[in-house]
C-alpha positions as a Python dict, from the first residue, in 0.01 Angstrom:
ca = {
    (1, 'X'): (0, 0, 0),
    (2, 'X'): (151, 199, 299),
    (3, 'X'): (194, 97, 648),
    (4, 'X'): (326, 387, 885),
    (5, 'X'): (469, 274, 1232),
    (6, 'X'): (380, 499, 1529),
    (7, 'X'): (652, 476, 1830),
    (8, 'X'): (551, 512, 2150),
    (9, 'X'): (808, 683, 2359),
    (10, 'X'): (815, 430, 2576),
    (11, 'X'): (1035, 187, 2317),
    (12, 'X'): (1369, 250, 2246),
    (13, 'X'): (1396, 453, 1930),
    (14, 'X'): (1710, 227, 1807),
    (15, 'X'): (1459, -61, 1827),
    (16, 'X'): (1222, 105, 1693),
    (17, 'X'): (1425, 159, 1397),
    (18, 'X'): (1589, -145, 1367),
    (19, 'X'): (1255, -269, 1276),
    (20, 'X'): (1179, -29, 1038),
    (21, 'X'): (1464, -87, 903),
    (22, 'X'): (1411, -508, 845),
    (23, 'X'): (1088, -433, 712),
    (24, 'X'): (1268, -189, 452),
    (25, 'X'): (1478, -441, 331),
    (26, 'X'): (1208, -636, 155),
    (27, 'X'): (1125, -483, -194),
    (28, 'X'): (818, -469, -304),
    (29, 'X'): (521, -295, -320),
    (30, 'X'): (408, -253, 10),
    (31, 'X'): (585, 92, 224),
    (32, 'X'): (666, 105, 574),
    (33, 'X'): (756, 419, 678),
    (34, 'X'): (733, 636, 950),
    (35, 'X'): (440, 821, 1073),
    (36, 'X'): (573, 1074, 1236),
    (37, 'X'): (623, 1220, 1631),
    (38, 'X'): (416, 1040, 1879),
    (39, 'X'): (290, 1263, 2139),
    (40, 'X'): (277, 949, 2402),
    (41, 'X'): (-1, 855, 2618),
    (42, 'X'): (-151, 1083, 2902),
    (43, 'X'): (-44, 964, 3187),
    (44, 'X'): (-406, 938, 3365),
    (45, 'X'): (-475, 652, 3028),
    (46, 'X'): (-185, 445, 3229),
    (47, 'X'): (-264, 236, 3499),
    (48, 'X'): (-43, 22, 3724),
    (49, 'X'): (-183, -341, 3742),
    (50, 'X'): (-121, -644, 3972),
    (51, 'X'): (53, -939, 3747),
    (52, 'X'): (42, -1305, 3852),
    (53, 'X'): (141, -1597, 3655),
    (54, 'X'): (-197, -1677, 3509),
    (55, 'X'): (-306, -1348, 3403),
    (56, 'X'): (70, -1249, 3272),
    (57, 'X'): (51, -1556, 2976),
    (58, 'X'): (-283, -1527, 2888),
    (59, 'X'): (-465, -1333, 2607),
    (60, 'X'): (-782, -1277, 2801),
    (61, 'X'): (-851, -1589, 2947),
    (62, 'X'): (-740, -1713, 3246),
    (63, 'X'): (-649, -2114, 3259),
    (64, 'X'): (-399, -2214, 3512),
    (65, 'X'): (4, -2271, 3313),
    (66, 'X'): (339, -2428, 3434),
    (67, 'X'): (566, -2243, 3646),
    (68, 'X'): (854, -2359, 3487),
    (69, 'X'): (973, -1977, 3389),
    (70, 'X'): (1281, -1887, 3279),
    (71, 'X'): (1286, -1562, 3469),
    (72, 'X'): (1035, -1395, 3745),
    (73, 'X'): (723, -1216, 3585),
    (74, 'X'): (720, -869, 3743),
    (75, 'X'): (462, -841, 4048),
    (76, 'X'): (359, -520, 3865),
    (77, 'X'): (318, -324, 3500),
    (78, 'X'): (190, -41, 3382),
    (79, 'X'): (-103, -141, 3115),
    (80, 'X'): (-339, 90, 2941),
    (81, 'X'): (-696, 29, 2720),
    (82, 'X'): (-698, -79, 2356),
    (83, 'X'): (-920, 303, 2330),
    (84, 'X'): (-643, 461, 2447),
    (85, 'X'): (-386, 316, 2174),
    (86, 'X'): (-614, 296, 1870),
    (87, 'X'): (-695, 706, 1994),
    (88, 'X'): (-324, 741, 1947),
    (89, 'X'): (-324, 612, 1598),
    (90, 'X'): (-620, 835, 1497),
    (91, 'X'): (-480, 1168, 1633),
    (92, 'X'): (-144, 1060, 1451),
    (93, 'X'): (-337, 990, 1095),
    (94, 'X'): (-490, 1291, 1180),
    (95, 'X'): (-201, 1564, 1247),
    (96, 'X'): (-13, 1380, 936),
    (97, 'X'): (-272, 1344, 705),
    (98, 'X'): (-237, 993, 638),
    (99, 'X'): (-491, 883, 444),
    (100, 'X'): (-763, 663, 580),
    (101, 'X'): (-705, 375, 382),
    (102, 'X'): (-348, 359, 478),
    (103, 'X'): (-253, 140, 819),
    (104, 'X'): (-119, 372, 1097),
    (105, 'X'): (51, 68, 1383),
    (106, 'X'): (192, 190, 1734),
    (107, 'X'): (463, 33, 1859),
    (108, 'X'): (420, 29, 2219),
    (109, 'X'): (598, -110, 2529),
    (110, 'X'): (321, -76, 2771),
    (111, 'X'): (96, -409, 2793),
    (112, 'X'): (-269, -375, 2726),
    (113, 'X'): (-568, -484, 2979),
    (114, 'X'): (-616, -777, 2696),
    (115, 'X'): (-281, -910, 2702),
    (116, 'X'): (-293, -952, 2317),
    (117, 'X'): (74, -930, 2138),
    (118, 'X'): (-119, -748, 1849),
    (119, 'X'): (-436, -603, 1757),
    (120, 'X'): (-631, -392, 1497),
    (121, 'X'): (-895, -153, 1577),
    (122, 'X'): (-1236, -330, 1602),
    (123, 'X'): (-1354, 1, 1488),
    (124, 'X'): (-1142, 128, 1240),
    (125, 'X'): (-880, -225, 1108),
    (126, 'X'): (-669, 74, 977),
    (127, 'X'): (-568, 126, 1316),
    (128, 'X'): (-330, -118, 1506),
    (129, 'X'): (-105, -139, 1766),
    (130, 'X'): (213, -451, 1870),
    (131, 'X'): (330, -455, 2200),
    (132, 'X'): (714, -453, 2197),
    (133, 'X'): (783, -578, 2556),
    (134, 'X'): (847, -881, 2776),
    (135, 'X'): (953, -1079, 2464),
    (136, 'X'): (1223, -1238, 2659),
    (137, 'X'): (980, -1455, 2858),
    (138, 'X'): (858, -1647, 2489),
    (139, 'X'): (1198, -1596, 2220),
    (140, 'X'): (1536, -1626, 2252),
    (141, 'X'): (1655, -1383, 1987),
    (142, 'X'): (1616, -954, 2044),
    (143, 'X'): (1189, -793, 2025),
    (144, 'X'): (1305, -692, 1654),
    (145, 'X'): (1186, -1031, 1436),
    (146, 'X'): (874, -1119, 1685),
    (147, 'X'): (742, -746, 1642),
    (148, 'X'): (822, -723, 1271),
    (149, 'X'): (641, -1093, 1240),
    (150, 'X'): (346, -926, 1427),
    (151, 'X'): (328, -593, 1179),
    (152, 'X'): (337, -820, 891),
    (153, 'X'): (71, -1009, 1024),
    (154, 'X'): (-118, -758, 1068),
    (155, 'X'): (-124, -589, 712),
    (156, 'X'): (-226, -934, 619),
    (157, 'X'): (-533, -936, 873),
    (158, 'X'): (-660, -592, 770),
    (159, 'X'): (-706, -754, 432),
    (160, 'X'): (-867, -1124, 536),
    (161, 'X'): (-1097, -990, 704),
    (162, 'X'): (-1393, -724, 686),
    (163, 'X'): (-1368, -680, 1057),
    (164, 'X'): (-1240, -784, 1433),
    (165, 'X'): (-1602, -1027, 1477),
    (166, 'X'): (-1478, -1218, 1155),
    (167, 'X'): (-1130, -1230, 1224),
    (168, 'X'): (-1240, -1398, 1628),
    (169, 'X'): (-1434, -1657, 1423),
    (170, 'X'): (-1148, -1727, 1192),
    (171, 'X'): (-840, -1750, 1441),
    (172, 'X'): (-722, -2085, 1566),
    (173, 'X'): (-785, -2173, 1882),
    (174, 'X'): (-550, -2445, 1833),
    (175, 'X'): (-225, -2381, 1711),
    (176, 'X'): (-101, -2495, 1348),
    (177, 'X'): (162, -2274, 1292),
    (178, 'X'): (-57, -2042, 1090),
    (179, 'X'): (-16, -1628, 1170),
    (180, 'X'): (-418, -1673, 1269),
    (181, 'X'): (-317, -1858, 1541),
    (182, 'X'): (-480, -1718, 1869),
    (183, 'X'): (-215, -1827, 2122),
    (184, 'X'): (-445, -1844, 2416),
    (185, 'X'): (-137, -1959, 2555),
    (186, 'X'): (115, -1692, 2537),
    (187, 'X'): (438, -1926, 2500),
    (188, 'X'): (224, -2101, 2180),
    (189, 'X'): (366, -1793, 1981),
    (190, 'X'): (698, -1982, 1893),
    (191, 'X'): (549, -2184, 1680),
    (192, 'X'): (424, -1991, 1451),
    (193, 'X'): (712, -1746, 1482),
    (194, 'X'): (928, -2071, 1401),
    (195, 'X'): (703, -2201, 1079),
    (196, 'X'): (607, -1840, 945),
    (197, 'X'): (358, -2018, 781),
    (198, 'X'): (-26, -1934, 671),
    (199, 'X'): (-253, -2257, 649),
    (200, 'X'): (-439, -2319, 323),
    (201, 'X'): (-754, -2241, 495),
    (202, 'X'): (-692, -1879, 545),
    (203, 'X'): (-446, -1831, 279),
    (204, 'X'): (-791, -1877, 93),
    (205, 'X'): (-903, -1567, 292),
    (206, 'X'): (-612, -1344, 81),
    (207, 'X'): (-669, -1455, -267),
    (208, 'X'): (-856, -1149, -427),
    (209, 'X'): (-791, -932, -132),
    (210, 'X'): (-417, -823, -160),
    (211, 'X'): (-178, -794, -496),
    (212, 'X'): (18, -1109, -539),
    (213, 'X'): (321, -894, -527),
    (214, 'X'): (208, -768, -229),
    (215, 'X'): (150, -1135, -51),
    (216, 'X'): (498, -1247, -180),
    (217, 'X'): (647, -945, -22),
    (218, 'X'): (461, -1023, 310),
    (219, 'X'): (540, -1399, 304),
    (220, 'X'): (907, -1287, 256),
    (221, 'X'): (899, -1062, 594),
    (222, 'X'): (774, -1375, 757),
    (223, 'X'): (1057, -1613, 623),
    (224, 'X'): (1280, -1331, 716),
    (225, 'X'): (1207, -1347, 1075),
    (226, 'X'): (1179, -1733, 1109),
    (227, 'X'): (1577, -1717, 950),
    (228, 'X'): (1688, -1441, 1175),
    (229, 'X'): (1514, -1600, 1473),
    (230, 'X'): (1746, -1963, 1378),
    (231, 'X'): (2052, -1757, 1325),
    (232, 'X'): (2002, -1588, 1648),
    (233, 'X'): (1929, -1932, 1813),
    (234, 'X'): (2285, -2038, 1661),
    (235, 'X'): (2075, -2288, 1440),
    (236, 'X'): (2330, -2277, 1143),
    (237, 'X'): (2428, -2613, 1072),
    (238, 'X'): (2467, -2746, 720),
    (239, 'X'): (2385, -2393, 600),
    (240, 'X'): (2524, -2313, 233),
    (241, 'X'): (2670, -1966, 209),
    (242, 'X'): (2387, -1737, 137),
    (243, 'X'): (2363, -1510, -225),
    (244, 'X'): (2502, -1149, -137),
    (245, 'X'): (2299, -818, -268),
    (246, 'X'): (2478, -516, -301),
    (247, 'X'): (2183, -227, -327),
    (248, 'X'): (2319, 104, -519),
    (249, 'X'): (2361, 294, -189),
    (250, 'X'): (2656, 65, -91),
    (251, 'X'): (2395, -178, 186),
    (252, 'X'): (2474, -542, 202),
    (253, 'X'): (2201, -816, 272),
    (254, 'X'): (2240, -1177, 258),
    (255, 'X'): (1902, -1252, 120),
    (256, 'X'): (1876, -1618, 205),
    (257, 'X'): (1968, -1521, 552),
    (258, 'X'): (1643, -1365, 610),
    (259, 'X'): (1763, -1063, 407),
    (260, 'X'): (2032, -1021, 722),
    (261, 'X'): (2215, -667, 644),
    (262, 'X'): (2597, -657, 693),
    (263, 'X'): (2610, -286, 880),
    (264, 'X'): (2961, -127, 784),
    (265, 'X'): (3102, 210, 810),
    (266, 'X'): (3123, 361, 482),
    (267, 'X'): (3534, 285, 443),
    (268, 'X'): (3440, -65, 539),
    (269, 'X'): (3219, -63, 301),
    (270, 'X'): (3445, 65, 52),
    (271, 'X'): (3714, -210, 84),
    (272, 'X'): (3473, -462, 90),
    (273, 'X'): (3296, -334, -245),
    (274, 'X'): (3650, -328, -388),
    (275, 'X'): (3758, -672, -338),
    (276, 'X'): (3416, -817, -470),
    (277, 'X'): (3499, -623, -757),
    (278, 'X'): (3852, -801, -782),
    (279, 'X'): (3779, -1165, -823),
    (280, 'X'): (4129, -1191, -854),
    (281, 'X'): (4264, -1116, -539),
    (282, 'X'): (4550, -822, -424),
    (283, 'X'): (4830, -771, -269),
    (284, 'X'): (4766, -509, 7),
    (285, 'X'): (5075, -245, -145),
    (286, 'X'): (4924, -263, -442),
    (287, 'X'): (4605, -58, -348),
    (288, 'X'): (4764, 234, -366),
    (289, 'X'): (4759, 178, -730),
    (290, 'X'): (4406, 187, -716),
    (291, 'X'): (4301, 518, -531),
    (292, 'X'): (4034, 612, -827),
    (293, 'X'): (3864, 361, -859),
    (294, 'X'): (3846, 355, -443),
    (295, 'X'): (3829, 724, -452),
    (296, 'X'): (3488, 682, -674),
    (297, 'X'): (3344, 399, -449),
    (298, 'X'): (3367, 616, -113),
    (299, 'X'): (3208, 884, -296),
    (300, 'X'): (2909, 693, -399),
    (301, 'X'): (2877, 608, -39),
    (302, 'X'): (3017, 843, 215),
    (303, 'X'): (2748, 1145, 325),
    (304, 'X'): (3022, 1408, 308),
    (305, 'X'): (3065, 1558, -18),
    (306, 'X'): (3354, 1720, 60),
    (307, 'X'): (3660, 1605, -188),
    (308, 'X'): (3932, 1725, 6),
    (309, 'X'): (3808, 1488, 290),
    (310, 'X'): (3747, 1205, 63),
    (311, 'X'): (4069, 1257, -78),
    (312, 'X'): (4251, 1240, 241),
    (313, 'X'): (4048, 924, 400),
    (314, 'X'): (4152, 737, 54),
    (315, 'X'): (4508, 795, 155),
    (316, 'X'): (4499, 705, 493),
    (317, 'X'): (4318, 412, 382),
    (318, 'X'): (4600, 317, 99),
    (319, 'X'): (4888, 411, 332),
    (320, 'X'): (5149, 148, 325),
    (321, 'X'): (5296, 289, 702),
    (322, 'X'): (4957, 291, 883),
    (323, 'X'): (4767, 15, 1001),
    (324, 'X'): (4434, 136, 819),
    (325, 'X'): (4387, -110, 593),
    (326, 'X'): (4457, -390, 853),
    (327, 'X'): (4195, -246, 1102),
    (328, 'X'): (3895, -243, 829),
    (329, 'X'): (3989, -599, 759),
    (330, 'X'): (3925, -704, 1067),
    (331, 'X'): (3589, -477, 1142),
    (332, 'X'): (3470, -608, 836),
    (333, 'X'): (3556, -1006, 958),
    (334, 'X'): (3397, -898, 1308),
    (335, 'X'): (3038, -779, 1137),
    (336, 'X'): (3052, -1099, 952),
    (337, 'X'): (3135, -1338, 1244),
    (338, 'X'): (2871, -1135, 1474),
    (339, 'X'): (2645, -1162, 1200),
    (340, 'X'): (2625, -1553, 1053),
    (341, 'X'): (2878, -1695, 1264),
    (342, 'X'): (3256, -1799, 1289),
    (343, 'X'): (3221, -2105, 1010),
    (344, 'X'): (2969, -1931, 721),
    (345, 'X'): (3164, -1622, 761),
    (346, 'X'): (3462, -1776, 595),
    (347, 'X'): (3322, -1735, 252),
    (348, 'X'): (3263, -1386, 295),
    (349, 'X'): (3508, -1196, 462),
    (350, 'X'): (3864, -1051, 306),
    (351, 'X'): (4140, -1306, 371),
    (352, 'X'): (4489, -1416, 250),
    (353, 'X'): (4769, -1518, 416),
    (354, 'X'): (5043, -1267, 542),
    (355, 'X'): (5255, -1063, 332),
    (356, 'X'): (5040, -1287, 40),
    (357, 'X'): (4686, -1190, -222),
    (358, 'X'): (4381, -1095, -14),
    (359, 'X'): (4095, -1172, -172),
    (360, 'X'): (3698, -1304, -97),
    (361, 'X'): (3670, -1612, -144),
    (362, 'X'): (3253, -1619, -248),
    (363, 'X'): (3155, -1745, -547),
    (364, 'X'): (3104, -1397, -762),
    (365, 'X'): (2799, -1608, -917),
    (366, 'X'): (2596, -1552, -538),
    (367, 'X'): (2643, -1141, -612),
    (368, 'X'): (2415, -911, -753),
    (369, 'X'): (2574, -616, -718),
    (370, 'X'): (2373, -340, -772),
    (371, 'X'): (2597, -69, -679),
    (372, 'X'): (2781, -86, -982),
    (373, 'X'): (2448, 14, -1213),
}
């Protein structure tokens, strides 16, 4: 199955691949990839709405809600018509010849006149869009994890359901947890973004409908996110060091982290593949002694195939006088910290006391290094 993402130009294009990106992480038989340049909406498809309190946390209808907010809603917005979206998603499937059976999904930061997080396309469920703003009023982590939650939600939707009337019957008006959960309530969404769950009921809805491979894949997005969300809530206590996989390009995820990828620079990257392949430790002077097996690493993974430049960024690297070494130590310790926190990073980061062995102290039983295939 394929899923191509359509970005508005409205959301950042960093975001917008940053969730790509996540999604990408998660082998398996289901493809997300881009669907190409999004001519935007015409601007006469836009309107600017009046946004109170009521109408701002409500998908469609209006009960009165707390004002205990943790910022002002905005007094205005611009908002546009499910039509105008889903007509987006056509005339993209259309100018890229994606096939009809394939799911084409904006990504959009401009609210609809629903209010819904997510939809597909009551006429065409091949069609969907997930609005990408104003997550900051219901999650405390970045739009990335609630918006890849969403996607995955919705390749599971397309498949439970023939169409939009069934899927209305089906949701739950009361929240369980369950990605069918309506959230009437806007601010209900944490729960299911915190239990990335799917009830029994409608879990019942899948079997038959999707590739078990597939599912998996799609259940393993949703644990993903509910991880991510925790780590970026700084809920990390009494968590065991994650397993480590090292993909053949030289990328490092932490799979039981929500698949979290450790983003290095391609030296970084290099040192860091090094030591995990020296168990043993080493003394920093003694690299030099190594510049061929280091040499062949970079290679692997640097985009310039140039080998006098590879040659000469080895050397700098292994050069006793500079301070090269050192520095990608302590980038690679900072991506680490930023990443899982001060106390987990500990097991995975290059250490050693001065003038003594560096070395990493994880247990080489947690890697599957793949780069070395």
């Amino acid at each position: 199955m394929e899923v191509y993402l359509l970005c508005s130009k409205e959301f950042s294009q960093e975001k917008f691949n940053e969730v790509l990106e996540f999604l990408q992480s998660y082998d398996g038989p289901v493809r997300f990839l881009r669907a190409g340049p999004s001519r935007g909406f015409r601007d006469e498809n836009v309107s600017l709405e009046d946004v109170d309190e009521e109408r701002f946390f409500k998908q469609e209808v209006r009960i009165c809600y707390s004002r205990s907010l943790r910022k002002e809603i905005p007094e205005k917005r611009n908002e546009i018509s499910w039509k105008s979206m889903f007509e987006l998603c056509q005339q993209s499937r259309v100018e890229n010849n994606l096939p009809g059976k394939d799911l084409v999904i904006l990504l959009t930061n401009i609210a609809n006149k629903a209010n819904w997080f997510s939809a597909l396309d009551p006429d065409n469920p091949c069609n969907g869009f997930v609005h990408t703003a104003e997550w900051e009023y219901y999650v405390n982590c970045s739009e990335v994890f609630p918006v890849a939650y969403l996607l995955a939600s919705l390749v599971l939707q397309r498949h439970m359901f023939k169409d939009m009337e069934s899927l209305q019957k089906a949701v739950h008006k009361r929240p369980l947890g369950c990605i069918n959960d309506f959230c009437e309530h806007k601010r209900d969404i944490i729960l299911k973004l915190r239990t990335a769950d799917i009830c029994i009921d409608c879990m019942h809805l899948l079997q038959d409908k999707l590739d078990p491979l597939e599912i998996q894949q799609i259940l393993n997005i949703l644990e993903g996110v509910r991880i991510r969300m925790l780590f970026n809530q700084n809920f990390r206590q009494n968590l065991k060091p994650s397993s480590m996989r090292i993909t053949k390009h030289g990328k490092i995820f932490l799979p039981d982290y929500g698949n979290m990828e450790i983003k290095l620079t391609p030296l970084e990257k290099t040192l860091y593949i090094f030591f995990l392949n020296h168990p043993e430790g080493m003394m920093l002077h003694d690299l030099a002694d190594h510049k061929e097996e280091l040499r062949n690493i970079y290679s692997r993974i640097s985009t310039s195939g140039l080998l006098a430049e590879i040659n000469n960024r080895i050397d700098s690297l292994v050069d006793v006088t500079s301070n090269s070494v050192s520095e990608k130590m302590s980038k690679i310790r900072s991506a680490f910290v930023k990443s899982v926190g001060k106390d987990l990073a500990k097991s995975y980061y290059i250490q050693g006391e001065q003038n003594a062995v560096k070395g990493i102290p994880l247990d080489r039983c947690l890697v599957e290094n793949g780069f070395e295939k």
